[in-house]
C-alpha cells in the first residue's frame, strides 16, 4: 500500500509519455500506507490503483497493454440521426475516456446540481490502469452515415461457424467498448460515466463482464487459468516485438482504406463452457483435448509451460493428439506462422442458467491484421475438435479497433471522418 | 469428498466382482481397474492393503462389451423401425392442415428419435439431416441445409403454413428410412458406448433442460425423459460389468429422476409440460435429479475403461 500526497498526484497525472506500456503515475511523494498514518487530503492507493496507461498514441491502448484483471465489453447501436451527430458523439466519448484514463479530481458542481461524476470511486479518480478501447462494427458502415466506401475489407458480420449457437441479442453492434482496469469498481465506474456521455447517441445492445484468473504462479510470467482450469495464452506472440505486431496485429498503411492504418480487427466470441460436463471428464481426456498438462501448462510430455511442443518430432500424435486444441489452433509451421493472432480474453461468470447450471465461459478476444487469413482460418481448423462438446459460442462479433488518437488534439475515428 | 467414497467403495468391491465374473465363466481375471483407480489404489495398496488383493493392472478387454452393445443395437433397431410410421403421422396431420395434431405427432417422433441415445452420434451427416439445428449454418433457419425434426419444429411453432412443411416431412421420412437401413451396419466402439452411459444425460442437461436444442417447442422435459430412457437401456446392458453397489447406486438415481418425470406428468393432467410450463419446485427437482444422476454416472467410463495406460513420451528439452 502506498499513500499519496494529493498535490503531487495531481501534478503527476497526464504527463506520462505516449505509448502503450503501463506507466506509473509520476508521484513526488509515496508513503507506505501500512503504517496507518493516513491524514485528510491524502489518498490511500494500493494494488495498482496508480498504474496509468497513456490514452493518446499511435495505437489505441488496451490492445498491446498487459492484460488488466477486470473487463467489461459493451456493444452499442448508434442512434445518431446523421454523420455529424455520430462524429460529435465520438468526440465526446474520446474526451471522457481521456479524462477517466488519466485520472484526477472528479470535479465539482453547485450543491443543488447533480455532481458531474457519480463519485463511486471517490472524489479523486485514480487511473487504475484503465483503458477503454473503441472499435467499429460492420453495421456502422451501412447506408446511414455514408461510410460504406470506408469499410475495412475484412469487417463483415461475424460468419457462423459449425457448433455456433449465436444469439442475435448477444452479438454484433455498431460500436464496441472494451473497458479494462485492475479493479472491478474502476471498470463499473467508467462504464457508468461513459454512458452519461453517450445517452441518446448510442444504446447498449449487449454487454458482458470478464475477469482474469489471479496470478498464482509459479512465476510472474505463468499464464492465467481459464475456467476449464488450463493455462490460456501461453503461445501469444511477443507484444514487445514491433515488427511482429506489424505482421500479425496492426493494419499497415497502404492496405485498405487509409484511415485504417495502425488499427486492428478485434474478434469477440462469447463462448459458454459447459463446466459441469467438463468436470465429469477424466483428467487424461481433458489434457488430451487441450494438449497440455493441466497443472503446469506444459505441452504433453513436457515440464515447462513455454516449451516448444515439437510437433515435428510427433507426427502421429502419440504425445500430443493430432486433434488437440493447441495443435489445431497453432500448428507452428512456417505456413501457419502468419495466422497467429493476439489473444486478450477474459473469463466470465453470469450466475446460473434456467436449468440451474453454471453460466460460465470465455470472452474470447483477439486482435489480428486480417480475420480471413487469421481468425477464420484457425476457427475453421478447430471445427469438430473434441473440445466442441464442452463449449458453445453464443455471441460476439467482428469489429475494427480504430487507430489511436496520436495526441490530445485527436479523437477516435477522426481519420475515418476526415477521409 | 464425494469421489473418495466412490473410489474406496470400488476398491473393496473389485474382489466381489471378480468372483462374480469367475462364476459367470469369465475365467480367472481379477477385475481390471480403471486408470484412475489404478493410480489411486496404488497409493492405497502402498499404504495399507495387501498388494495381491487388487491384482493385475489391466484395462477391461473390449470383448467384454460385445454382448452389451449387441443388446443395445437390437433395442435401437426396434426404435428406428417405429420412426417411419411416426413421421407418417406428422405428414398426415400436415396434409390435413391440423397444426395441433402435427405438433403432437412431432412430439412422439422427436422423443423416439432421442431415445436412440447411444447410437445417434454414429450416423454423421444423416443425424444432421434428421436432428440438426441451424446455429452453425450460414443462413440460419433460412438455410436450405436446415432440415428434419427441428426444421419442422421451427415451422410448427412459429405459425408457418403447414403446406410448406410437407416437403420437409417427406425428406425426413426418407431419412429415417435410410436410418433403419444403415443402423445394422453402424459400428459402436466399446469405448464410445461406455462413455454414452453418462453422455446422453449430459447432452440432455446441456441441450434440453437449458432449452438450447428445443428453441421453438420448449419440449425440453420430454426430450430429457427420452434421454433418460436411452440411458436406462445402456446401464441395463452394462449391469453385469458395473457390478454392485455402483449399479444399484446408479439405478437408484435414475429411478429418482424417473419419479420426478412421473410426478410432473401426473400434476399436469397426464401431459409432459414444456420447460416454461414447469412450476418452480418441479424445475428444481428435475434439474437436481438430473445433476444427481450425472454425478453417479460419471463413474462408469472410469470404472469400465478399455484403454491401457500408455505413459506419455517425454518431450525432448
Short mmCIF file of C-alpha atoms in Angstrom, two decimals, chain A residues 3-13 15 24-31 50:
data_model
loop_
_atom_site.label_atom_id
_atom_site.label_comp_id
_atom_site.label_asym_id
_atom_site.label_seq_id
_atom_site.Cartn_x
_atom_site.Cartn_y
_atom_site.Cartn_z
CA UNK A 3 -0.11 6.80 0.48
CA UNK A 4 -0.15 9.63 -1.95
CA UNK A 5 0.08 13.31 -1.43
CA UNK A 6 -2.81 14.79 -3.32
CA UNK A 7 -0.92 17.73 -4.80
CA UNK A 8 1.88 15.55 -6.05
CA UNK A 9 -0.60 13.13 -7.56
CA UNK A 10 -2.30 15.92 -9.46
CA UNK A 11 0.98 17.23 -10.70
CA UNK A 12 1.90 13.84 -11.99
CA UNK A 13 -1.18 12.77 -13.89
CA UNK A 15 2.28 13.92 -18.08
CA UNK A 24 3.39 4.60 -13.19
CA UNK A 25 1.95 7.99 -12.41
CA UNK A 26 4.74 10.42 -11.67
CA UNK A 27 4.43 10.91 -7.97
CA UNK A 28 6.63 13.04 -5.81
CA UNK A 29 5.59 11.58 -2.53
CA UNK A 30 4.62 7.99 -1.96
CA UNK A 31 4.48 6.77 1.58
CA UNK A 50 -1.84 4.33 -9.58
#
